[in-house]
Amino acid sequence: MHSPDIQRLIQLLSKLPGLGPRSGRRAALYLIKNKQTTLEPLSLSLIRVAETIKICTICGNLDSETTCALCRSPERDESLLCIVAEVDDLWAMERSGCYKGHYHVLGGVLSALDGVGPDKLSIPALLARLEKGKVKEVVMALSTTIEGQTTAYYVAEQIKERDISITKLAHGVPMGGELDYLDDGTISAALKARRPVN
Amino acid sequence: MRPGSGVSLERSLDTDVHSCWIAALSLQNFRNYEIFHLEADQRSVVLTGENGAGKTNILEALSLLTPGKGLRRAKNSDFARVGSDSQNWSVSVIMKADEEVQVGTGVQSLENLEDPRRIVKINHAVSPQTALSEWVSVLWQTPQMDGLFDEGMGVQRKFLDRLVSTLFPEHTQHLYRYEHALRERSRLLKEGSSEIKWIEILEATIAQEGLAILSLRDVFLKELNPLCGTGVTNFPKVEISLRGDLESWADHMSSLEAEEKFQRSLLESRHQDTQFGGAKTGTHQTQVKVFHVAENKFAEVCSTGEQKALLLGIMLANCRLHMKHHRRRPLLLLDEVVAHLDASRRASLFEEIEDLGVQAWFTGTDESIFLPLGEKAQFFKIHRAKIVPKIVN
Ligand SMILES: Nc1ncnc2c1ncn2[C@@H]1O[C@H](COP(=O)(O)OP(=O)(O)OP(=O)(O)O)[C@@H](O)[C@H]1O
Ligand SMILES: [Mg+2]
Ligand SMILES: [Zn+2]
């Protein structure tokens, strides 16, 4: 029915989060109909992102440099380190504008059923960063699911022998709430009311 | 047990309990209904019709006014009418409480998803499923519950947990987190994981959630038991109790000590749990015992009819408990319940329901057994997913 090129485009679009075959078809048609305003700029942008975006070797953030803008910034507070599961959690924290420290992206949370063990998370890199001695407080910004909380305790356990205080966001949110779904006010309130992990 | 619970307290609460009833129900593409509309007044509703007409489906639709999977514990994709090309469906009601509330729920999705989300709208605004419990309580009894006392302990535990969850919605979360942490631990044990710290953290979580589950069950039963057998008729008095290692520890220890003991027992049973799966002790092993007080015997040795009466007695007590807590009347869904009762029990049930002042939805194939209800109920005959128009002489 479709040309192979369009078929391929639909297939790829369908795999995007939140889309499926039907919305994939709609998106493909929309792109083709809006060639100049959307399709062409989008394809250029995709190529550019594919070429330039790198994973920051220090914190795991995405940036066009191997050391991201956040890690380079002299304005950020080096004594504060916020641990998040994924880059979108980092984005959510940044959007709220209430946090001025550095980040560490773990790359997931512990889940035996999904086959994610400690070896899949960037815990060694985290420990190496802490070795430098500048961090005075680690803030866990992980979800309140079993996986998120297990990960928080696990990481806390790894770093507890140091002179670093370990805190976590005070989520007043429904259990299982992910950072990304929280509005900025809730995030800053949760950050202000952070409490020690015991 | 607190003094004053029981009859006197129960009688005094009726005054400021609000009514809550369904004034209109609309179904779209739901089960065998392509499109359906029913209007009702405050009285109880009797649905009759041949097998397969669609009576239970209507009760199921109403059961979706609570969070979760409804009275058949179905998947969201099962509700869509077989034979339609859409997986979208909806149940919408106008409810009369203090004010008029419009509640809609269903699947509205452009994609054919394997497990679509059930959306809830309250007064036309999208709301979380849990918000439903702020507006309405729905309690039900179905033929599937008949064998309850003859089946394994797990079934009775699930039955109790459902009751607890309808009163304390957070119970569902504790159960979910408990089971999830238990599964994570089982996987690590099975894989022979050397991540001892990880296992320890999960065991601490299991112990913590387990104690929360135990204490909610306990609080619930302390309130429910005194309300059993306090109605206007002779529905039997029931006493539900819990048995298990955890329960006996909690009996003579502080809950913190019991939690620590539970955690230690998980550590000690690791080897055994690796072999047999699950965990040797815990709230997933609790025995739920239902006792027929007047007959001085446990439910599992009661006759089929006695068991039904016990279940109804529990439901009526639960209804009172909801009225006490939420200050509003639950909706009762009684699927095929009436046909199996003898004439005197049937009369008692009708009397109890009238006394509670709730809107009950009854189903049955035979209209005549409901005739004693007379003008106190409204009758609808369903035939092939349609209301049969009444013949006016
Ligand atoms: N998703 C669905 N799509 C279409 N029909 C369905 C669907 N699910 C169930 N049905 C059908 O709906 C019909 C009515 O079912 P329901 O359980 O409401 O019957 P009932 O009136 O309670 O009958 P009984 O007296 O036997 O209990 C049945 O024939 C059943 O097969
Ligand atoms: Mg039926
Ligand atoms: Zn960085």
XYZ file of C-alpha atoms and ligand atoms in Angstrom:
624
model
C 0.000 0.000 0.000
C 2.693 2.532 1.023
C 5.967 3.026 -0.764
C 8.810 1.249 1.040
C 10.256 4.627 2.089
C 7.040 5.755 3.710
C 6.557 2.321 5.231
C 9.984 2.574 6.828
C 9.251 6.071 8.161
C 5.976 4.883 9.703
C 7.703 1.910 11.268
C 10.327 4.108 12.893
C 7.857 6.710 14.100
C 5.629 4.011 15.595
C 8.437 2.979 17.911
C 8.635 6.404 19.556
C 7.438 6.552 23.168
C 3.695 7.174 23.328
C 3.119 6.426 19.655
C 1.898 3.303 17.898
C 1.170 2.261 14.307
C -1.832 4.522 13.958
C -0.271 7.675 15.361
C 2.910 6.730 13.466
C 0.932 6.901 10.225
C -0.594 10.228 11.206
C 2.788 11.683 12.102
C 4.337 10.459 8.844
C 1.559 11.990 6.794
C 1.825 15.247 8.702
C 5.569 15.427 8.098
C 5.217 14.765 4.390
C 2.477 17.351 4.033
C 4.517 19.948 5.901
C 7.768 19.384 4.099
C 9.278 22.829 4.400
C 8.089 23.842 7.813
C 8.596 20.541 9.633
C 10.032 17.616 7.698
C 13.185 19.288 6.425
C 14.105 21.174 9.624
C 13.378 18.008 11.614
C 15.590 15.815 9.459
C 18.441 18.326 9.709
C 17.984 18.515 13.451
C 18.030 14.729 13.758
C 21.238 14.471 11.780
C 22.830 17.201 13.842
C 21.855 15.601 17.151
C 23.119 12.243 15.969
C 26.467 13.808 15.095
C 27.023 16.099 18.046
C 25.292 14.848 21.191
C 27.537 13.027 23.610
C 27.152 11.558 27.057
C 29.012 13.612 29.649
C 31.856 11.472 30.980
C 31.516 12.993 34.440
C 27.811 13.062 35.237
C 26.024 11.182 32.435
C 24.106 14.216 31.160
C 23.635 14.813 27.414
C 25.518 17.683 25.803
C 27.508 18.539 22.713
C 30.734 18.324 24.720
C 32.086 15.315 26.581
C 32.052 17.475 29.694
C 28.584 18.976 29.891
C 27.710 22.620 30.494
C 26.543 21.834 34.028
C 29.817 20.137 34.919
C 31.825 23.000 33.359
C 29.888 25.768 35.051
C 31.826 27.585 37.814
C 28.516 28.789 39.209
C 27.320 25.387 40.423
C 27.823 24.341 44.028
C 30.471 21.611 44.113
C 29.570 20.457 47.601
C 26.108 19.263 46.464
C 25.539 16.196 44.311
C 22.094 15.109 43.209
C 21.616 11.480 42.150
C 18.989 10.815 39.501
C 18.020 7.676 37.583
C 17.788 9.103 34.068
C 18.548 12.272 32.142
C 14.879 13.283 32.040
C 14.920 13.416 35.851
C 17.886 15.775 35.617
C 15.916 17.892 33.183
C 12.962 17.978 35.552
C 15.198 19.162 38.410
C 16.728 21.828 36.177
C 13.324 22.994 34.967
C 12.295 23.650 38.539
C 15.261 26.043 38.806
C 15.635 25.424 42.516
C 18.770 23.304 42.543
C 22.252 24.756 42.140
C 24.519 21.759 42.703
C 25.902 19.061 40.403
C 24.285 15.814 39.197
C 25.054 12.171 38.751
C 22.918 10.123 36.364
C 22.835 6.441 37.376
C 21.395 5.243 34.070
C 18.506 3.315 35.646
C 17.345 1.758 38.896
C 17.953 -1.650 40.442
C 15.415 -4.189 39.237
C 16.054 -7.903 39.532
C 13.018 -8.699 37.379
C 14.239 -6.421 34.579
C 17.780 -7.712 34.898
C 19.224 -4.390 36.028
C 21.875 -5.034 38.678
C 24.385 -2.651 40.269
C 26.834 -3.445 37.452
C 24.468 -1.733 34.976
C 24.460 1.512 36.969
C 27.253 4.081 37.051
C 28.061 3.500 40.705
C 31.874 3.153 40.304
C 31.987 6.545 38.541
C 29.961 8.002 41.401
C 32.368 6.622 44.010
C 35.327 7.962 42.030
C 33.746 11.424 42.034
C 33.184 11.296 45.771
C 36.836 10.281 46.316
C 37.845 13.797 45.264
C 36.441 14.994 48.589
C 34.564 18.075 47.432
C 31.039 16.710 47.842
C 29.563 17.303 51.313
C 25.962 16.254 50.627
C 24.430 13.690 48.308
C 20.729 14.222 47.479
C 18.840 11.175 46.222
C 16.191 12.243 43.729
C 14.868 8.775 42.889
C 11.261 7.698 42.432
C 9.246 6.303 45.324
C 8.743 2.929 43.631
C 10.277 -0.185 45.203
C 13.035 -0.010 42.571
C 13.744 3.673 43.196
C 13.842 3.293 46.952
C 15.888 0.102 46.843
C 18.395 1.915 44.648
C 18.515 4.869 47.045
C 19.305 2.606 49.995
C 21.793 0.594 47.971
C 23.722 3.677 46.857
C 23.539 5.141 50.364
C 25.062 1.931 51.661
C 28.009 2.272 49.243
C 28.863 5.800 50.302
C 28.015 5.788 53.975
C 31.551 5.354 55.356
C 32.493 8.842 54.160
C 32.035 12.200 55.761
C 29.113 13.007 53.474
C 25.529 13.595 54.500
C 22.998 11.603 52.508
C 19.515 13.016 52.006
C 16.506 12.268 49.836
C 13.738 14.360 48.377
C 10.690 14.539 50.612
C 8.113 13.361 48.094
C 4.666 14.287 49.232
C 3.468 12.749 46.015
C 1.565 9.571 45.211
C 3.702 6.478 45.478
C 5.354 5.574 42.244
C 5.455 9.228 41.203
C 8.290 10.014 38.839
C 10.108 13.327 38.936
C 9.106 14.117 35.407
C 5.434 14.270 36.360
C 5.960 16.694 39.226
C 5.454 20.387 38.733
C 8.261 22.780 39.550
C 6.734 23.943 42.821
C 6.442 20.364 44.089
C 10.046 19.639 43.205
C 11.382 22.705 45.006
C 9.222 21.939 48.041
C 10.504 18.342 48.038
C 14.055 19.634 47.773
C 13.670 22.147 50.593
C 12.172 19.495 52.870
C 14.754 16.831 52.009
C 15.616 14.548 54.872
C 18.387 12.151 55.836
C 18.381 8.607 54.472
C 18.744 6.258 57.414
C -12.087 -3.328 71.356
C -13.650 0.001 72.021
C -16.693 0.251 74.255
C -19.886 1.430 72.683
C -19.269 -0.215 69.355
C -22.078 -2.434 68.242
C -25.741 -1.824 68.277
C -26.123 1.528 69.992
C -23.410 3.238 67.980
C -24.645 1.706 64.785
C -28.178 2.940 65.370
C -27.041 6.463 66.123
C -25.095 6.965 62.929
C -27.955 6.785 60.491
C -28.937 10.401 60.922
C -26.051 12.218 59.267
C -25.146 9.635 56.645
C -25.599 11.011 53.160
C -27.420 9.213 50.426
C -25.634 8.226 47.274
C -27.475 6.635 44.378
C -27.382 6.245 40.631
C -29.905 8.326 38.719
C -28.732 7.397 35.235
C -26.389 4.878 33.689
C -25.109 4.928 30.101
C -22.941 2.319 28.455
C -21.159 2.534 25.134
C -19.496 -0.393 23.441
C -19.276 -2.059 26.851
C -19.403 -5.903 26.963
C -22.563 -6.951 25.086
C -23.950 -3.395 25.063
C -23.495 -1.312 21.951
C -25.371 1.577 23.444
C -27.516 1.518 26.568
C -29.257 3.964 28.835
C -31.138 3.445 32.078
C -32.715 5.962 34.433
C -33.491 5.210 38.042
C -34.750 6.794 41.219
C -33.393 6.365 44.724
C -34.953 2.936 45.288
C -33.151 -0.342 44.813
C -32.977 -1.791 41.326
C -33.966 -5.275 40.211
C -32.570 -6.512 36.905
C -34.112 -9.668 35.511
C -33.805 -11.482 32.213
C -32.647 -14.679 30.579
C -29.136 -16.075 30.903
C -26.737 -14.000 28.862
C -29.080 -10.998 28.681
C -26.478 -8.674 30.167
C -27.453 -8.343 33.842
C -24.058 -9.021 35.362
C -22.462 -6.732 32.805
C -24.483 -3.840 34.204
C -23.303 -4.585 37.726
C -19.767 -4.879 36.429
C -20.104 -1.446 34.832
C -21.139 -0.002 38.204
C -18.272 -1.785 39.943
C -15.924 0.295 37.781
C -16.926 3.304 39.857
C -14.213 2.083 42.234
C -10.475 1.986 41.493
C -9.262 -1.317 40.059
C -10.547 -4.010 37.761
C -14.178 -4.318 38.740
C -16.145 -7.319 39.949
C -14.787 -9.768 37.392
C -11.213 -8.520 37.855
C -11.016 -8.029 34.104
C -8.425 -6.335 31.928
C -9.265 -2.930 30.471
C -9.215 -4.443 27.004
C -11.809 -7.113 27.921
C -14.614 -4.597 28.385
C -14.792 -3.505 24.758
C -17.624 -5.159 22.878
C -16.476 -8.200 20.956
C -17.299 -7.671 17.302
C -16.833 -3.910 17.324
C -13.748 -2.594 15.582
C -12.883 -0.211 18.392
C -11.371 -1.059 21.724
C -12.842 2.090 23.221
C -15.712 1.800 25.683
C -17.317 3.915 28.320
C -19.491 3.761 31.401
C -21.058 6.993 32.490
C -23.350 7.702 35.426
C -25.198 10.536 37.020
C -24.969 10.080 40.729
C -27.052 11.846 43.316
C -25.088 12.500 46.455
C -25.081 15.791 48.362
C -24.952 17.296 44.942
C -25.256 15.789 41.493
C -22.026 14.242 40.262
C -21.234 13.038 36.780
C -18.735 10.187 36.656
C -17.396 8.643 33.488
C -14.825 5.948 32.979
C -13.494 3.997 30.043
C -10.836 3.591 27.428
C -10.385 6.422 24.936
C -7.389 5.637 22.831
C -6.377 6.096 19.234
C -4.170 3.044 19.276
C -5.027 -0.572 19.781
C -2.940 -1.068 22.866
C -2.541 -4.403 24.575
C -3.232 -2.911 27.979
C -4.989 0.423 27.507
C -5.425 2.793 30.416
C -8.813 3.288 32.012
C -9.516 6.988 32.255
C -11.742 8.474 34.929
C -13.593 11.749 34.573
C -15.389 13.331 37.483
C -17.649 16.214 36.521
C -15.934 16.142 33.124
C -12.420 16.635 34.510
C -9.869 13.845 34.103
C -9.029 12.530 37.570
C -6.893 9.739 38.998
C -8.763 6.461 39.585
C -8.141 6.818 43.306
C -10.259 10.005 43.318
C -13.321 7.790 42.815
C -13.212 6.711 46.457
C -13.816 10.298 47.503
C -17.227 10.236 45.856
C -18.644 6.753 46.001
C -18.224 3.328 47.600
C -19.393 0.203 45.837
C -19.610 -3.179 47.556
C -20.525 -6.381 45.805
C -21.264 -10.048 46.168
C -21.124 -12.371 43.171
C -21.577 -16.104 42.496
C -17.790 -16.337 42.064
C -17.502 -15.746 45.792
C -19.650 -18.808 46.561
C -16.824 -21.284 46.830
C -14.769 -18.876 48.906
C -14.574 -21.015 52.005
C -13.880 -24.261 50.166
C -10.928 -22.903 48.263
C -7.410 -22.339 49.458
C -6.443 -19.804 52.081
C -5.187 -17.475 49.370
C -8.703 -16.839 48.115
C -9.987 -15.891 51.558
C -6.993 -13.644 52.136
C -7.640 -11.873 48.823
C -11.286 -11.471 49.784
C -10.309 -9.872 53.078
C -7.694 -7.648 51.439
C -10.300 -6.394 48.992
C -12.564 -5.450 51.863
C -9.712 -3.712 53.653
C -8.717 -1.849 50.496
C -12.164 -0.475 49.867
C -12.083 1.146 53.290
C -8.361 2.004 53.375
C -7.231 2.630 49.774
C -3.553 2.753 50.820
C -3.785 -0.988 51.581
C -3.557 -1.694 47.837
C -0.256 0.155 47.628
C 1.205 -1.741 50.574
C 0.140 -5.077 49.082
C 1.591 -4.141 45.726
C 4.904 -2.986 47.176
C 5.103 -6.038 49.432
C 4.539 -8.479 46.592
C 6.820 -6.610 44.257
C 9.681 -6.580 46.766
C 9.042 -10.278 47.441
C 9.297 -11.068 43.729
C 12.506 -9.061 43.409
C 14.002 -10.986 46.332
C 12.893 -14.338 44.894
C 14.575 -13.508 41.604
C 17.848 -12.590 43.304
C 17.738 -15.752 45.423
C 16.974 -17.899 42.397
C 19.849 -16.391 40.450
C 22.145 -17.132 43.375
C 23.002 -13.454 43.486
C 25.935 -12.422 45.625
C 24.406 -9.005 46.140
C 23.711 -9.521 49.839
C 23.165 -5.794 50.482
C 20.498 -5.635 47.782
C 18.695 -8.642 49.263
C 18.901 -7.116 52.731
C 17.335 -3.862 51.552
C 14.487 -5.779 49.913
C 13.926 -7.807 53.074
C 13.753 -4.621 55.134
C 11.132 -3.308 52.708
C 9.159 -6.566 52.842
C 9.155 -6.460 56.641
C 8.079 -2.841 56.729
C 5.287 -3.239 54.172
C 4.244 -6.535 55.790
C 3.700 -4.876 59.146
C 1.704 -2.097 57.464
C -0.517 -4.748 55.817
C -0.934 -6.632 59.066
C -1.897 -3.525 60.962
C -4.456 -2.329 58.399
C -6.084 -5.769 58.327
C -6.150 -5.709 62.096
C -7.659 -2.238 62.400
C -10.261 -3.170 59.803
C -11.312 -6.347 61.617
C -11.455 -4.569 64.988
C -14.049 -2.308 63.414
C -15.871 -4.865 61.271
C -16.347 -7.678 63.770
C -18.463 -5.687 66.238
C -20.740 -4.589 63.398
C -21.488 -8.153 62.295
C -24.891 -9.353 63.372
C -26.083 -5.908 64.471
C -28.737 -5.548 61.780
C -32.490 -5.577 62.157
C -32.844 -9.272 61.332
C -31.174 -12.523 62.201
C -28.267 -12.559 59.774
C -25.659 -14.618 61.570
C -22.922 -13.016 63.624
C -19.511 -13.594 62.121
C -16.099 -13.194 63.634
C -13.090 -12.954 61.320
C -9.635 -13.546 62.739
C -6.081 -13.820 61.439
C -3.575 -16.563 62.127
C 0.082 -16.903 61.319
C 3.594 -16.532 62.678
C 3.641 -12.831 62.044
C 0.287 -12.349 63.721
C 1.362 -14.214 66.834
C 4.558 -12.182 67.091
C 2.613 -8.956 66.697
C 0.307 -10.151 69.470
C 2.941 -9.998 72.176
C 5.510 -7.599 70.737
C 5.620 -3.996 69.702
C 5.172 -3.617 65.977
C 8.787 -2.478 65.643
C 9.988 -5.658 67.365
C 7.693 -7.750 65.192
C 9.072 -6.057 62.093
C 12.642 -6.827 63.165
C 11.730 -10.415 63.926
C 10.071 -10.735 60.541
C 13.175 -9.363 58.850
C 15.366 -11.816 60.769
C 13.112 -14.691 59.772
C 13.444 -13.687 56.119
C 17.211 -13.759 56.480
C 17.046 -17.189 58.111
C 14.720 -18.659 55.510
C 16.756 -17.536 52.478
C 18.064 -21.000 51.787
C 14.630 -22.589 52.096
C 12.966 -19.792 50.097
C 15.483 -20.301 47.298
C 14.258 -23.870 47.004
C 10.536 -23.378 47.388
C 10.121 -19.807 46.177
C 8.205 -17.048 47.958
C 8.938 -16.745 51.643
C 8.248 -19.079 54.545
C 6.557 -16.423 56.676
C 4.775 -13.210 55.908
C 1.424 -11.585 55.320
C 1.084 -13.643 52.138
C 0.852 -16.733 54.366
C -1.741 -15.408 56.772
C -4.743 -17.639 57.421
C -8.069 -15.879 57.474
C -10.553 -17.687 59.706
C -14.259 -16.935 59.493
C -16.279 -18.099 62.489
C -20.049 -18.581 62.683
C -20.606 -17.435 66.241
C -24.120 -18.742 66.923
C -23.380 -22.181 65.445
C -19.946 -22.252 67.049
C -18.196 -23.468 63.892
C -15.839 -22.265 61.212
C -17.143 -21.261 57.790
C -15.477 -24.121 55.941
C -17.673 -26.663 57.719
C -20.873 -24.665 57.203
C -23.488 -25.670 54.611
C -23.643 -23.841 51.280
C -26.654 -21.838 52.411
C -25.039 -20.970 55.730
C -21.899 -19.847 53.934
C -23.925 -17.559 51.707
C -25.610 -16.056 54.728
C -22.202 -15.556 56.373
C -20.935 -13.718 53.313
C -24.021 -11.543 53.209
C -23.634 -10.856 56.917
C -20.066 -9.704 56.268
C -21.200 -7.508 53.404
C -23.923 -5.866 55.456
C -21.463 -5.212 58.294
C -19.001 -3.805 55.778
C -21.739 -1.552 54.475
C -22.299 -0.195 57.989
C -18.576 0.291 58.404
C -18.433 2.356 55.220
C -21.366 4.436 56.355
C -19.594 5.082 59.639
C -16.309 6.070 57.987
C -17.417 7.959 54.918
C -20.747 9.249 56.194
C -22.345 8.159 52.959
C -24.232 5.135 51.713
C -22.421 2.648 49.484
C -24.011 1.126 46.416
C -24.558 -2.616 46.813
C -24.270 -4.972 43.851
C -25.883 -8.350 44.519
C -25.378 -10.641 41.563
C -27.519 -13.805 41.694
C -27.543 -13.616 45.456
C -31.261 -13.689 46.115
C -32.161 -16.853 44.196
C -30.078 -19.020 46.498
C -31.637 -17.854 49.738
C -34.658 -19.465 51.382
C -37.797 -17.342 51.605
C -37.177 -16.155 55.150
C -33.546 -15.189 54.527
C -34.669 -13.412 51.373
C -37.179 -11.390 53.367
C -34.482 -10.608 55.940
C -32.121 -9.385 53.242
C -34.755 -7.072 51.757
C -35.481 -5.755 55.222
C -31.817 -5.114 56.000
C -31.317 -3.241 52.775
C -34.340 -1.105 53.356
C -33.076 -0.358 56.842
C -29.649 0.666 55.535
C -31.309 2.982 53.043
C -28.851 2.058 50.306
C -29.539 1.630 46.622
C -28.949 -2.073 45.993
C -28.732 -3.542 42.488
C -30.123 -7.091 42.379
C -30.009 -9.532 39.494
C -31.867 -12.757 38.887
C -33.482 -14.740 36.115
C -36.813 -15.003 37.894
C -38.740 -11.827 38.653
C -41.164 -13.483 41.056
C -38.661 -13.910 43.889
C -38.302 -10.131 44.052
C -42.016 -9.479 44.245
C -41.966 -9.085 48.053
C -40.001 -5.884 47.420
C -43.091 -4.422 45.777
C -42.961 -0.672 45.422
C -39.713 -0.500 47.360
C -37.756 -1.378 44.243
C -37.806 -0.543 40.549
C -37.832 -3.403 38.081
C -36.075 -3.631 34.717
C -36.270 -6.589 32.414
C -33.239 -7.008 30.163
C -33.404 -8.937 26.915
C -30.410 -9.167 24.588
C -28.745 -6.035 25.917
C -31.921 -3.932 25.792
C -34.498 -2.913 28.376
C -37.826 -4.538 27.612
C -40.467 -1.785 27.611
C -43.088 -2.178 30.326
C -46.544 -3.052 29.132
C -48.960 -0.549 30.577
C -52.500 -1.855 30.952
N -16.542 -8.036 25.677
C -17.725 -8.564 25.326
N -18.290 -8.251 24.140
C -19.502 -8.746 23.771
N -20.203 -9.582 24.555
C -19.706 -9.925 25.738
C -18.449 -9.439 26.182
N -18.202 -9.954 27.403
C -19.259 -10.723 27.699
N -20.168 -10.715 26.712
C -21.470 -11.406 26.626
O -22.439 -10.643 27.295
C -23.540 -11.501 27.546
C -24.193 -11.111 28.823
O -23.353 -11.442 29.904
P -23.814 -11.285 31.416
O -22.795 -11.946 32.249
O -24.142 -9.882 31.713
O -25.166 -12.132 31.395
P -26.256 -12.277 32.521
O -27.473 -11.566 32.081
O -25.698 -11.921 33.830
O -26.550 -13.840 32.436
P -26.676 -14.975 33.574
O -28.094 -15.007 33.980
O -26.294 -16.207 32.863
O -25.745 -14.626 34.675
C -22.994 -12.906 27.498
O -23.566 -13.588 26.402
C -21.511 -12.735 27.301
O -20.954 -13.733 26.494
Mg -25.035 -13.007 35.428
Zn 28.212 16.555 33.213
